[in-house]
Each structure stands twice: as C-alpha cells, then as structure tokens.
C-alpha cells in the first residue's frame, strides 16, 4: 500500500485528487489518503442540496458546498475533522464487506487507545455516538472507500448548516439519516491537537511508502477540479429530481415560483405574485418548461420574451435571483 497525503484544504481539489488516484494510479493495488477540507459541506452524489443544507447559515459562515462522487449522506468538514480514503483494485465488488473496509482505520485507532467500534451500515462509534461515516464508489474495477473522522470539529456549526427547513423542497433524492455525533477529542478527554492526532494515526497504520504526484499528474488533478467539482453542472445540475417552492419580494412586487425539475430540466412551472403583468403568465410558464435548470439557460428564455408584459417591472436578474437563491451555493 502507498500513502498519499494532501495538505490542500480546498474540497474541490481533494475530491478531484481522490478521483484521479482511483481512476489513474492503477499501478498501485492499494492507496491510502489522509486529507482535510476547510469549512465545507460535502453532499452525497444522489442527494438534493436544498433538502440537506441550511443555505443561509452556510453562506453566513462562509461554508462551501460541493457534491462528491459517492453516495451516502451529507457531511460537514472543517479543520477539526480528518478524512481518509482507501482505494484498491477490486474485481468482485458484489462480495465486498463494507464494514471490513474500515477495519484498518479502526485497528489503528484502537492501537492509539481510542476504543472505536464499527456499527450499522457505515458508521464508527465511540460510546454509542457517531464520529465517522463512510461511502463508496466503484469505477473500472477500482474501489474508493472514504470517510470522516470527527476529532475536534465545530459541532455547533455542523448542526447549524445541516439543519434544514423541509417545507421548501420535496426531494426525490436520498435524505441523510440524522445521528448523534461526537468528537473523538471531547468524548475521550484527549489533549493532543489535530496535527498530533494526524501524525499518531499515520504511525499506527501499517507501514506505507509515501508517493508524491508528478507535475503532470497534478495538472491532471487540476483539470478534474476545474471541469467537474468546481462547476454548476456537477454541483447543482447533478441534483436528483425535485420540486421547489421559493418566493421573494422586490420593489416591483412579490414573486412566487413553484417548479419541478426532472432529468435536469424544468417539467412543471407555476409563477404567481402581486407584480403588475399584462399578458397571461401561462405563456411564460410554458416557455420555461423543458429548459435546463441552470441560470444561463433560464436567462436565455427570459431574454427571448417581452418579460415586462408578464412580470411588470420585475427584471430577469430578479427572477434568476428568486429561482436560484435557495439552490445556489457555489
């Protein structure tokens, strides 16, 4: 097994690095990565962001939000949390024991005097409280198994940004299972800081050769970061089907939008409010149906019609702001 540390704290970089190692470093049958993200919410591949996240709290606390390539629930990362990734060549994924995949981390923690236990479908516990969740993906006979280790994380902020008003959105995606979480440091009354915890965990793991990516490999990671994990299409456009209700008051009146998104396109749309429009609003609703759900394509529709005939003095910018204010986190 080789060891690849990442000292970058940008979630888009670390997720791109994971993907690159999984898909391209196939000369290594086993890879272990340890890494951190600074103030980030990492959403499961098949989840609706707006259902999982308190977007107002995330914005107020400068918490970035990125979608990962694996399933499972939404998690909060900060510099009090350490992430691990185990990548291996695997020809029979149907025979995998998901719990066993975390056993090497459990063994290392136990060697450090931390009585961690495996539980449920993908959790690690201390005194019955969760400090880690894991998820997997499988691509071209390469398995990625990764998870969190809450050591000294801001649990108050975690609770704030993951506490969601469910009335706005009816999700067709997978919802997170709420669990009682704890920090390793607090639960056990430890004094070591995160740097020391990382170092001691590294020592407790089996001996590994450290590998450093070449400049060419780092450029390839950067390309994945820029073309995938930093993009609207991946983070928002990749949302599962959902129905959304949103409204906002502007100087020219109240605008209320209700719409369904299926296969990344608007399938149903209802526009209402006390704006001073002249033409039948159904014409604008019909024009939006079938449009790809992103600001660029929605704006093209708005710019193609006489918007003031439908919405009075409400502008295209205001319409975009209302439609995406609770769905935009980049």
mmCIF file of C-alpha atoms in Angstrom:
data_model
loop_
_atom_site.group_PDB
_atom_site.id
_atom_site.type_symbol
_atom_site.label_atom_id
_atom_site.label_comp_id
_atom_site.label_asym_id
_atom_site.label_seq_id
_atom_site.Cartn_x
_atom_site.Cartn_y
_atom_site.Cartn_z
ATOM 1 C CA UNK A 1 0.000 0.000 0.000
ATOM 2 C CA UNK A 2 1.180 3.529 -0.749
ATOM 3 C CA UNK A 3 0.344 6.651 1.211
ATOM 4 C CA UNK A 4 -0.677 9.947 -0.416
ATOM 5 C CA UNK A 5 -1.233 12.870 1.946
ATOM 6 C CA UNK A 6 -2.946 16.048 0.803
ATOM 7 C CA UNK A 7 -2.198 19.301 2.586
ATOM 8 C CA UNK A 8 -4.599 21.297 0.436
ATOM 9 C CA UNK A 9 -7.869 22.198 2.169
ATOM 10 C CA UNK A 10 -9.986 23.091 -0.873
ATOM 11 C CA UNK A 11 -12.735 20.437 -1.166
ATOM 12 C CA UNK A 12 -12.850 20.696 -4.960
ATOM 13 C CA UNK A 13 -9.139 19.845 -5.094
ATOM 14 C CA UNK A 14 -9.309 16.941 -2.663
ATOM 15 C CA UNK A 15 -12.293 15.339 -4.374
ATOM 16 C CA UNK A 16 -10.523 15.706 -7.716
ATOM 17 C CA UNK A 17 -7.382 14.158 -6.234
ATOM 18 C CA UNK A 18 -9.370 11.176 -4.961
ATOM 19 C CA UNK A 19 -10.934 10.672 -8.386
ATOM 20 C CA UNK A 20 -7.597 10.903 -10.164
ATOM 21 C CA UNK A 21 -5.985 8.369 -7.840
ATOM 22 C CA UNK A 22 -8.915 5.992 -8.173
ATOM 23 C CA UNK A 23 -9.037 6.081 -11.953
ATOM 24 C CA UNK A 24 -5.438 6.653 -12.973
ATOM 25 C CA UNK A 25 -2.945 5.352 -10.393
ATOM 26 C CA UNK A 26 -3.866 1.782 -11.241
ATOM 27 C CA UNK A 27 -0.237 0.645 -10.909
ATOM 28 C CA UNK A 28 -0.827 0.759 -7.161
ATOM 29 C CA UNK A 29 -3.184 -2.011 -5.948
ATOM 30 C CA UNK A 30 -3.839 -0.128 -2.696
ATOM 31 C CA UNK A 31 -3.684 3.577 -1.846
ATOM 32 C CA UNK A 32 -4.396 5.344 1.428
ATOM 33 C CA UNK A 33 -5.001 9.101 1.578
ATOM 34 C CA UNK A 34 -5.383 11.412 4.591
ATOM 35 C CA UNK A 35 -6.678 14.922 3.995
ATOM 36 C CA UNK A 36 -8.769 17.809 5.320
ATOM 37 C CA UNK A 37 -11.266 20.334 3.976
ATOM 38 C CA UNK A 38 -11.703 23.769 5.480
ATOM 39 C CA UNK A 39 -15.338 24.669 6.323
ATOM 40 C CA UNK A 40 -17.183 22.645 3.710
ATOM 41 C CA UNK A 41 -20.385 20.684 3.311
ATOM 42 C CA UNK A 42 -19.908 17.584 1.183
ATOM 43 C CA UNK A 43 -23.161 16.355 -0.321
ATOM 44 C CA UNK A 44 -23.785 12.747 -1.338
ATOM 45 C CA UNK A 45 -23.983 12.014 -5.050
ATOM 46 C CA UNK A 46 -27.737 11.302 -5.014
ATOM 47 C CA UNK A 47 -28.943 13.977 -2.613
ATOM 48 C CA UNK A 48 -30.762 17.282 -3.004
ATOM 49 C CA UNK A 49 -28.621 20.070 -1.587
ATOM 50 C CA UNK A 50 -31.519 22.286 -0.585
ATOM 51 C CA UNK A 51 -33.055 19.456 1.452
ATOM 52 C CA UNK A 52 -29.861 18.706 3.331
ATOM 53 C CA UNK A 53 -28.435 22.157 3.980
ATOM 54 C CA UNK A 54 -29.368 25.374 5.740
ATOM 55 C CA UNK A 55 -28.140 27.526 2.873
ATOM 56 C CA UNK A 56 -28.480 30.810 4.752
ATOM 57 C CA UNK A 57 -26.314 29.518 7.601
ATOM 58 C CA UNK A 58 -23.785 28.092 5.141
ATOM 59 C CA UNK A 59 -23.457 31.434 3.363
ATOM 60 C CA UNK A 60 -23.264 33.407 6.617
ATOM 61 C CA UNK A 61 -20.409 31.207 7.855
ATOM 62 C CA UNK A 62 -18.527 31.035 4.518
ATOM 63 C CA UNK A 63 -19.061 27.300 4.260
ATOM 64 C CA UNK A 64 -18.549 25.992 0.736
ATOM 65 C CA UNK A 65 -20.717 23.179 -0.614
ATOM 66 C CA UNK A 66 -19.522 20.524 -3.061
ATOM 67 C CA UNK A 67 -21.040 17.294 -4.351
ATOM 68 C CA UNK A 68 -18.901 14.168 -4.120
ATOM 69 C CA UNK A 69 -18.898 11.107 -6.391
ATOM 70 C CA UNK A 70 -20.043 8.631 -3.728
ATOM 71 C CA UNK A 71 -23.496 8.028 -2.291
ATOM 72 C CA UNK A 72 -24.483 8.293 1.345
ATOM 73 C CA UNK A 73 -25.364 11.307 3.441
ATOM 74 C CA UNK A 74 -24.301 14.923 3.651
ATOM 75 C CA UNK A 75 -21.378 15.655 5.979
ATOM 76 C CA UNK A 76 -19.691 18.751 7.369
ATOM 77 C CA UNK A 77 -15.902 19.147 7.178
ATOM 78 C CA UNK A 78 -13.589 21.589 8.905
ATOM 79 C CA UNK A 79 -10.008 21.562 10.137
ATOM 80 C CA UNK A 80 -11.080 19.669 13.247
ATOM 81 C CA UNK A 81 -12.054 16.759 11.005
ATOM 82 C CA UNK A 82 -9.652 14.361 9.261
ATOM 83 C CA UNK A 83 -10.723 12.418 6.175
ATOM 84 C CA UNK A 84 -9.395 9.102 4.964
ATOM 85 C CA UNK A 85 -9.635 7.475 1.543
ATOM 86 C CA UNK A 86 -8.836 3.853 0.748
ATOM 87 C CA UNK A 87 -8.502 2.986 -2.942
ATOM 88 C CA UNK A 88 -7.967 -0.566 -4.163
ATOM 89 C CA UNK A 89 -8.210 -2.768 -7.197
ATOM 90 C CA UNK A 90 -11.288 -4.968 -6.852
ATOM 91 C CA UNK A 91 -12.681 -7.465 -9.373
ATOM 92 C CA UNK A 92 -15.662 -8.742 -7.345
ATOM 93 C CA UNK A 93 -17.387 -5.709 -5.809
ATOM 94 C CA UNK A 94 -20.548 -7.676 -5.031
ATOM 95 C CA UNK A 95 -18.570 -9.659 -2.456
ATOM 96 C CA UNK A 96 -17.264 -6.610 -0.615
ATOM 97 C CA UNK A 97 -17.769 -6.361 3.120
ATOM 98 C CA UNK A 98 -18.257 -2.606 3.536
ATOM 99 C CA UNK A 99 -17.706 -2.791 7.260
ATOM 100 C CA UNK A 100 -14.403 -4.602 6.799
ATOM 101 C CA UNK A 101 -13.149 -1.779 4.577
ATOM 102 C CA UNK A 102 -12.907 0.467 7.630
ATOM 103 C CA UNK A 103 -11.234 -2.148 9.804
ATOM 104 C CA UNK A 104 -7.718 -0.820 9.140
ATOM 105 C CA UNK A 105 -8.765 2.608 10.487
ATOM 106 C CA UNK A 106 -10.480 1.001 13.485
ATOM 107 C CA UNK A 107 -7.361 -1.095 14.175
ATOM 108 C CA UNK A 108 -5.133 1.981 14.035
ATOM 109 C CA UNK A 109 -7.438 3.969 16.330
ATOM 110 C CA UNK A 110 -7.558 1.075 18.797
ATOM 111 C CA UNK A 111 -3.727 0.961 18.816
ATOM 112 C CA UNK A 112 -3.830 4.653 19.777
ATOM 113 C CA UNK A 113 -6.061 3.819 22.749
ATOM 114 C CA UNK A 114 -9.243 5.047 21.054
ATOM 115 C CA UNK A 115 -11.943 2.346 21.570
ATOM 116 C CA UNK A 116 -13.698 2.899 18.243
ATOM 117 C CA UNK A 117 -16.252 0.372 17.012
ATOM 118 C CA UNK A 118 -17.931 -0.334 13.692
ATOM 119 C CA UNK A 119 -21.725 -0.059 13.638
ATOM 120 C CA UNK A 120 -24.666 -0.020 11.261
ATOM 121 C CA UNK A 121 -24.278 0.333 7.531
ATOM 122 C CA UNK A 122 -21.267 2.666 7.507
ATOM 123 C CA UNK A 123 -20.606 4.231 10.913
ATOM 124 C CA UNK A 124 -17.848 4.300 13.515
ATOM 125 C CA UNK A 125 -18.850 4.904 17.126
ATOM 126 C CA UNK A 126 -17.415 5.963 20.469
ATOM 127 C CA UNK A 127 -19.616 5.290 23.500
ATOM 128 C CA UNK A 128 -22.554 4.775 21.156
ATOM 129 C CA UNK A 129 -22.065 8.129 19.387
ATOM 130 C CA UNK A 130 -21.067 8.537 15.764
ATOM 131 C CA UNK A 131 -17.745 10.154 14.868
ATOM 132 C CA UNK A 132 -17.371 8.782 11.346
ATOM 133 C CA UNK A 133 -19.466 7.906 8.323
ATOM 134 C CA UNK A 134 -18.221 6.243 5.153
ATOM 135 C CA UNK A 135 -19.237 5.888 1.492
ATOM 136 C CA UNK A 136 -18.003 4.036 -1.582
ATOM 137 C CA UNK A 137 -17.805 4.187 -5.352
ATOM 138 C CA UNK A 138 -16.683 1.607 -7.901
ATOM 139 C CA UNK A 139 -15.253 2.535 -11.315
ATOM 140 C CA UNK A 140 -13.383 0.275 -13.757
ATOM 141 C CA UNK A 141 -12.503 -2.324 -11.122
ATOM 142 C CA UNK A 142 -11.277 0.346 -8.739
ATOM 143 C CA UNK A 143 -12.949 0.833 -5.374
ATOM 144 C CA UNK A 144 -12.962 4.097 -3.439
ATOM 145 C CA UNK A 145 -13.923 3.868 0.224
ATOM 146 C CA UNK A 146 -13.709 7.124 2.178
ATOM 147 C CA UNK A 147 -14.901 8.580 5.432
ATOM 148 C CA UNK A 148 -14.693 11.260 8.081
ATOM 149 C CA UNK A 149 -13.016 11.271 11.488
ATOM 150 C CA UNK A 150 -14.520 13.950 13.721
ATOM 151 C CA UNK A 151 -11.688 14.792 16.094
ATOM 152 C CA UNK A 152 -12.184 18.403 17.187
ATOM 153 C CA UNK A 153 -14.816 19.688 14.766
ATOM 154 C CA UNK A 154 -17.207 22.599 15.363
ATOM 155 C CA UNK A 155 -20.333 20.592 16.161
ATOM 156 C CA UNK A 156 -22.417 23.721 16.754
ATOM 157 C CA UNK A 157 -21.706 24.917 13.225
ATOM 158 C CA UNK A 158 -22.281 21.386 11.912
ATOM 159 C CA UNK A 159 -25.748 21.368 13.494
ATOM 160 C CA UNK A 160 -26.488 24.847 12.150
ATOM 161 C CA UNK A 161 -25.594 24.292 8.496
ATOM 162 C CA UNK A 162 -27.168 20.835 8.284
ATOM 163 C CA UNK A 163 -30.425 21.857 9.955
ATOM 164 C CA UNK A 164 -32.879 22.256 7.088
ATOM 165 C CA UNK A 165 -36.320 23.786 6.607
ATOM 166 C CA UNK A 166 -38.059 20.893 4.839
ATOM 167 C CA UNK A 167 -41.094 22.930 3.757
ATOM 168 C CA UNK A 168 -39.426 24.464 0.722
ATOM 169 C CA UNK A 169 -38.424 21.359 -1.132
ATOM 170 C CA UNK A 170 -39.945 17.966 -1.836
ATOM 171 C CA UNK A 171 -36.967 15.783 -2.638
ATOM 172 C CA UNK A 172 -36.812 12.763 -4.873
ATOM 173 C CA UNK A 173 -33.216 12.191 -3.761
ATOM 174 C CA UNK A 174 -31.836 10.258 -0.812
ATOM 175 C CA UNK A 175 -32.059 12.020 2.547
ATOM 176 C CA UNK A 176 -29.489 11.886 5.300
ATOM 177 C CA UNK A 177 -30.059 9.821 8.394
ATOM 178 C CA UNK A 178 -29.751 12.079 11.435
ATOM 179 C CA UNK A 179 -27.372 10.665 14.042
ATOM 180 C CA UNK A 180 -25.978 11.775 17.360
ATOM 181 C CA UNK A 181 -22.382 12.771 16.648
ATOM 182 C CA UNK A 182 -19.367 13.406 18.836
ATOM 183 C CA UNK A 183 -15.730 14.473 18.612
ATOM 184 C CA UNK A 184 -13.032 11.944 19.488
ATOM 185 C CA UNK A 185 -11.108 14.572 21.457
ATOM 186 C CA UNK A 186 -14.071 15.648 23.570
ATOM 187 C CA UNK A 187 -15.503 12.171 24.068
ATOM 188 C CA UNK A 188 -12.224 10.811 25.434
ATOM 189 C CA UNK A 189 -10.889 13.994 27.053
ATOM 190 C CA UNK A 190 -7.744 13.971 24.927
ATOM 191 C CA UNK A 191 -5.239 16.835 24.929
ATOM 192 C CA UNK A 192 -3.436 16.296 21.611
ATOM 193 C CA UNK A 193 -4.162 18.758 18.811
ATOM 194 C CA UNK A 194 -5.212 17.791 15.274
ATOM 195 C CA UNK A 195 -1.657 17.852 13.922
ATOM 196 C CA UNK A 196 -0.584 15.370 16.587
ATOM 197 C CA UNK A 197 -3.664 13.196 16.045
ATOM 198 C CA UNK A 198 -2.941 13.025 12.290
ATOM 199 C CA UNK A 199 0.700 12.122 12.962
ATOM 200 C CA UNK A 200 -0.119 9.429 15.514
ATOM 201 C CA UNK A 201 -2.798 7.901 13.262
ATOM 202 C CA UNK A 202 -0.274 7.765 10.435
ATOM 203 C CA UNK A 203 2.184 5.966 12.748
ATOM 204 C CA UNK A 204 -0.477 3.499 13.908
ATOM 205 C CA UNK A 205 -1.378 2.474 10.364
ATOM 206 C CA UNK A 206 0.568 -0.252 8.628
ATOM 207 C CA UNK A 207 3.945 0.784 7.115
ATOM 208 C CA UNK A 208 3.456 2.505 3.762
ATOM 209 C CA UNK A 209 5.632 4.163 1.143
ATOM 210 C CA UNK A 210 4.751 7.816 0.597
ATOM 211 C CA UNK A 211 4.024 8.785 -3.008
ATOM 212 C CA UNK A 212 4.141 12.312 -4.438
ATOM 213 C CA UNK A 213 2.303 13.072 -7.664
ATOM 214 C CA UNK A 214 4.363 14.357 -10.583
ATOM 215 C CA UNK A 215 3.766 17.856 -12.013
ATOM 216 C CA UNK A 216 1.911 16.249 -14.918
ATOM 217 C CA UNK A 217 -0.304 14.276 -12.566
ATOM 218 C CA UNK A 218 -1.038 17.396 -10.528
ATOM 219 C CA UNK A 219 -2.099 19.185 -13.714
ATOM 220 C CA UNK A 220 -4.487 16.332 -14.458
ATOM 221 C CA UNK A 221 -5.975 16.682 -10.964
ATOM 222 C CA UNK A 222 -6.371 20.421 -11.555
ATOM 223 C CA UNK A 223 -8.284 19.743 -14.763
ATOM 224 C CA UNK A 224 -10.734 17.458 -12.936
ATOM 225 C CA UNK A 225 -11.122 20.108 -10.252
ATOM 226 C CA UNK A 226 -11.888 22.858 -12.756
ATOM 227 C CA UNK A 227 -14.078 20.906 -15.148
ATOM 228 C CA UNK A 228 -16.068 18.909 -12.611
ATOM 229 C CA UNK A 229 -16.023 19.684 -8.899
ATOM 230 C CA UNK A 230 -15.936 23.469 -9.322
ATOM 231 C CA UNK A 231 -18.810 23.588 -11.809
ATOM 232 C CA UNK A 232 -22.517 24.323 -11.646
ATOM 233 C CA UNK A 233 -23.270 21.316 -13.847
ATOM 234 C CA UNK A 234 -21.795 18.894 -11.318
ATOM 235 C CA UNK A 235 -22.805 20.510 -8.052
ATOM 236 C CA UNK A 236 -26.272 21.822 -8.919
ATOM 237 C CA UNK A 237 -27.078 20.382 -12.341
ATOM 238 C CA UNK A 238 -26.463 16.913 -10.938
ATOM 239 C CA UNK A 239 -29.351 17.208 -8.491
ATOM 240 C CA UNK A 240 -31.864 14.336 -8.416
ATOM 241 C CA UNK A 241 -35.439 15.135 -9.457
ATOM 242 C CA UNK A 242 -37.196 17.530 -7.097
ATOM 243 C CA UNK A 243 -39.989 20.057 -6.617
ATOM 244 C CA UNK A 244 -39.151 23.509 -5.286
ATOM 245 C CA UNK A 245 -41.105 26.426 -3.833
ATOM 246 C CA UNK A 246 -39.483 29.828 -3.435
ATOM 247 C CA UNK A 247 -40.554 33.447 -3.229
ATOM 248 C CA UNK A 248 -39.030 36.885 -2.815
ATOM 249 C CA UNK A 249 -40.357 40.420 -2.526
ATOM 250 C CA UNK A 250 -38.846 43.018 -4.820
ATOM 251 C CA UNK A 251 -39.615 46.769 -5.119
ATOM 252 C CA UNK A 252 -41.941 45.875 -8.005
ATOM 253 C CA UNK A 253 -43.855 43.184 -6.131
ATOM 254 C CA UNK A 254 -43.859 39.681 -4.710
ATOM 255 C CA UNK A 255 -42.673 36.848 -6.953
ATOM 256 C CA UNK A 256 -43.554 33.229 -6.062
ATOM 257 C CA UNK A 257 -42.165 30.306 -8.052
ATOM 258 C CA UNK A 258 -43.121 26.648 -7.845
ATOM 259 C CA UNK A 259 -41.422 24.236 -10.206
ATOM 260 C CA UNK A 260 -40.470 20.610 -10.769
ATOM 261 C CA UNK A 261 -37.105 19.507 -12.130
ATOM 262 C CA UNK A 262 -36.773 16.116 -13.812
ATOM 263 C CA UNK A 263 -33.675 14.900 -15.620
ATOM 264 C CA UNK A 264 -32.109 18.363 -15.121
ATOM 265 C CA UNK A 265 -34.982 20.117 -16.939
ATOM 266 C CA UNK A 266 -37.981 22.069 -15.696
ATOM 267 C CA UNK A 267 -41.013 19.836 -16.161
ATOM 268 C CA UNK A 268 -43.670 21.941 -14.392
ATOM 269 C CA UNK A 269 -43.715 25.636 -13.552
ATOM 270 C CA UNK A 270 -46.079 27.975 -11.704
ATOM 271 C CA UNK A 271 -45.466 31.739 -11.399
ATOM 272 C CA UNK A 272 -47.567 33.942 -9.132
ATOM 273 C CA UNK A 273 -47.388 37.151 -7.117
ATOM 274 C CA UNK A 274 -48.661 40.733 -6.979
ATOM 275 C CA UNK A 275 -46.483 42.092 -9.802
ATOM 276 C CA UNK A 276 -48.215 44.189 -12.480
ATOM 277 C CA UNK A 277 -48.070 41.975 -15.554
ATOM 278 C CA UNK A 278 -50.274 42.419 -18.630
ATOM 279 C CA UNK A 279 -50.081 39.143 -20.569
ATOM 280 C CA UNK A 280 -51.197 35.669 -19.477
ATOM 281 C CA UNK A 281 -48.447 34.321 -17.198
ATOM 282 C CA UNK A 282 -49.051 30.812 -18.525
ATOM 283 C CA UNK A 283 -47.229 31.811 -21.705
ATOM 284 C CA UNK A 284 -44.052 32.414 -19.693
ATOM 285 C CA UNK A 285 -44.574 29.243 -17.659
ATOM 286 C CA UNK A 286 -44.909 27.208 -20.863
ATOM 287 C CA UNK A 287 -41.770 28.836 -22.298
ATOM 288 C CA UNK A 288 -39.747 27.704 -19.274
ATOM 289 C CA UNK A 289 -40.914 24.081 -19.381
ATOM 290 C CA UNK A 290 -38.245 21.895 -20.938
ATOM 291 C CA UNK A 291 -35.458 24.356 -20.151
ATOM 292 C CA UNK A 292 -32.314 23.006 -18.499
ATOM 293 C CA UNK A 293 -32.230 24.008 -14.855
ATOM 294 C CA UNK A 294 -29.353 26.455 -14.709
ATOM 295 C CA UNK A 295 -29.157 30.268 -14.675
ATOM 296 C CA UNK A 296 -27.686 30.545 -18.162
ATOM 297 C CA UNK A 297 -30.447 28.626 -19.928
ATOM 298 C CA UNK A 298 -33.217 30.200 -17.857
ATOM 299 C CA UNK A 299 -31.904 33.652 -18.729
ATOM 300 C CA UNK A 300 -31.944 32.805 -22.441
ATOM 301 C CA UNK A 301 -35.683 32.138 -22.165
ATOM 302 C CA UNK A 302 -36.308 35.327 -20.200
ATOM 303 C CA UNK A 303 -34.325 37.378 -22.706
ATOM 304 C CA UNK A 304 -36.270 35.884 -25.609
ATOM 305 C CA UNK A 305 -39.654 37.231 -24.432
ATOM 306 C CA UNK A 306 -41.057 40.626 -23.505
ATOM 307 C CA UNK A 307 -40.625 39.967 -19.817
ATOM 308 C CA UNK A 308 -42.288 43.189 -18.663
ATOM 309 C CA UNK A 309 -45.531 42.031 -20.300
ATOM 310 C CA UNK A 310 -45.609 39.115 -17.852
ATOM 311 C CA UNK A 311 -43.842 40.399 -14.735
ATOM 312 C CA UNK A 312 -44.265 44.170 -14.881
ATOM 313 C CA UNK A 313 -41.104 45.809 -13.545
ATOM 314 C CA UNK A 314 -39.595 42.603 -12.139
ATOM 315 C CA UNK A 315 -36.372 42.078 -14.080
ATOM 316 C CA UNK A 316 -34.661 38.983 -15.442
ATOM 317 C CA UNK A 317 -31.948 39.428 -12.794
ATOM 318 C CA UNK A 318 -34.575 39.418 -10.052
ATOM 319 C CA UNK A 319 -36.307 36.355 -11.500
ATOM 320 C CA UNK A 320 -32.971 34.488 -11.579
ATOM 321 C CA UNK A 321 -32.227 35.629 -8.030
ATOM 322 C CA UNK A 322 -35.558 34.308 -6.787
ATOM 323 C CA UNK A 323 -35.352 30.990 -8.638
ATOM 324 C CA UNK A 324 -31.827 30.131 -7.563
ATOM 325 C CA UNK A 325 -31.354 31.910 -4.224
ATOM 326 C CA UNK A 326 -32.059 28.708 -2.295
ATOM 327 C CA UNK A 327 -30.356 26.423 -4.778
ATOM 328 C CA UNK A 328 -27.109 28.269 -5.396
ATOM 329 C CA UNK A 329 -24.212 27.677 -3.040
ATOM 330 C CA UNK A 330 -21.084 27.982 -5.194
#
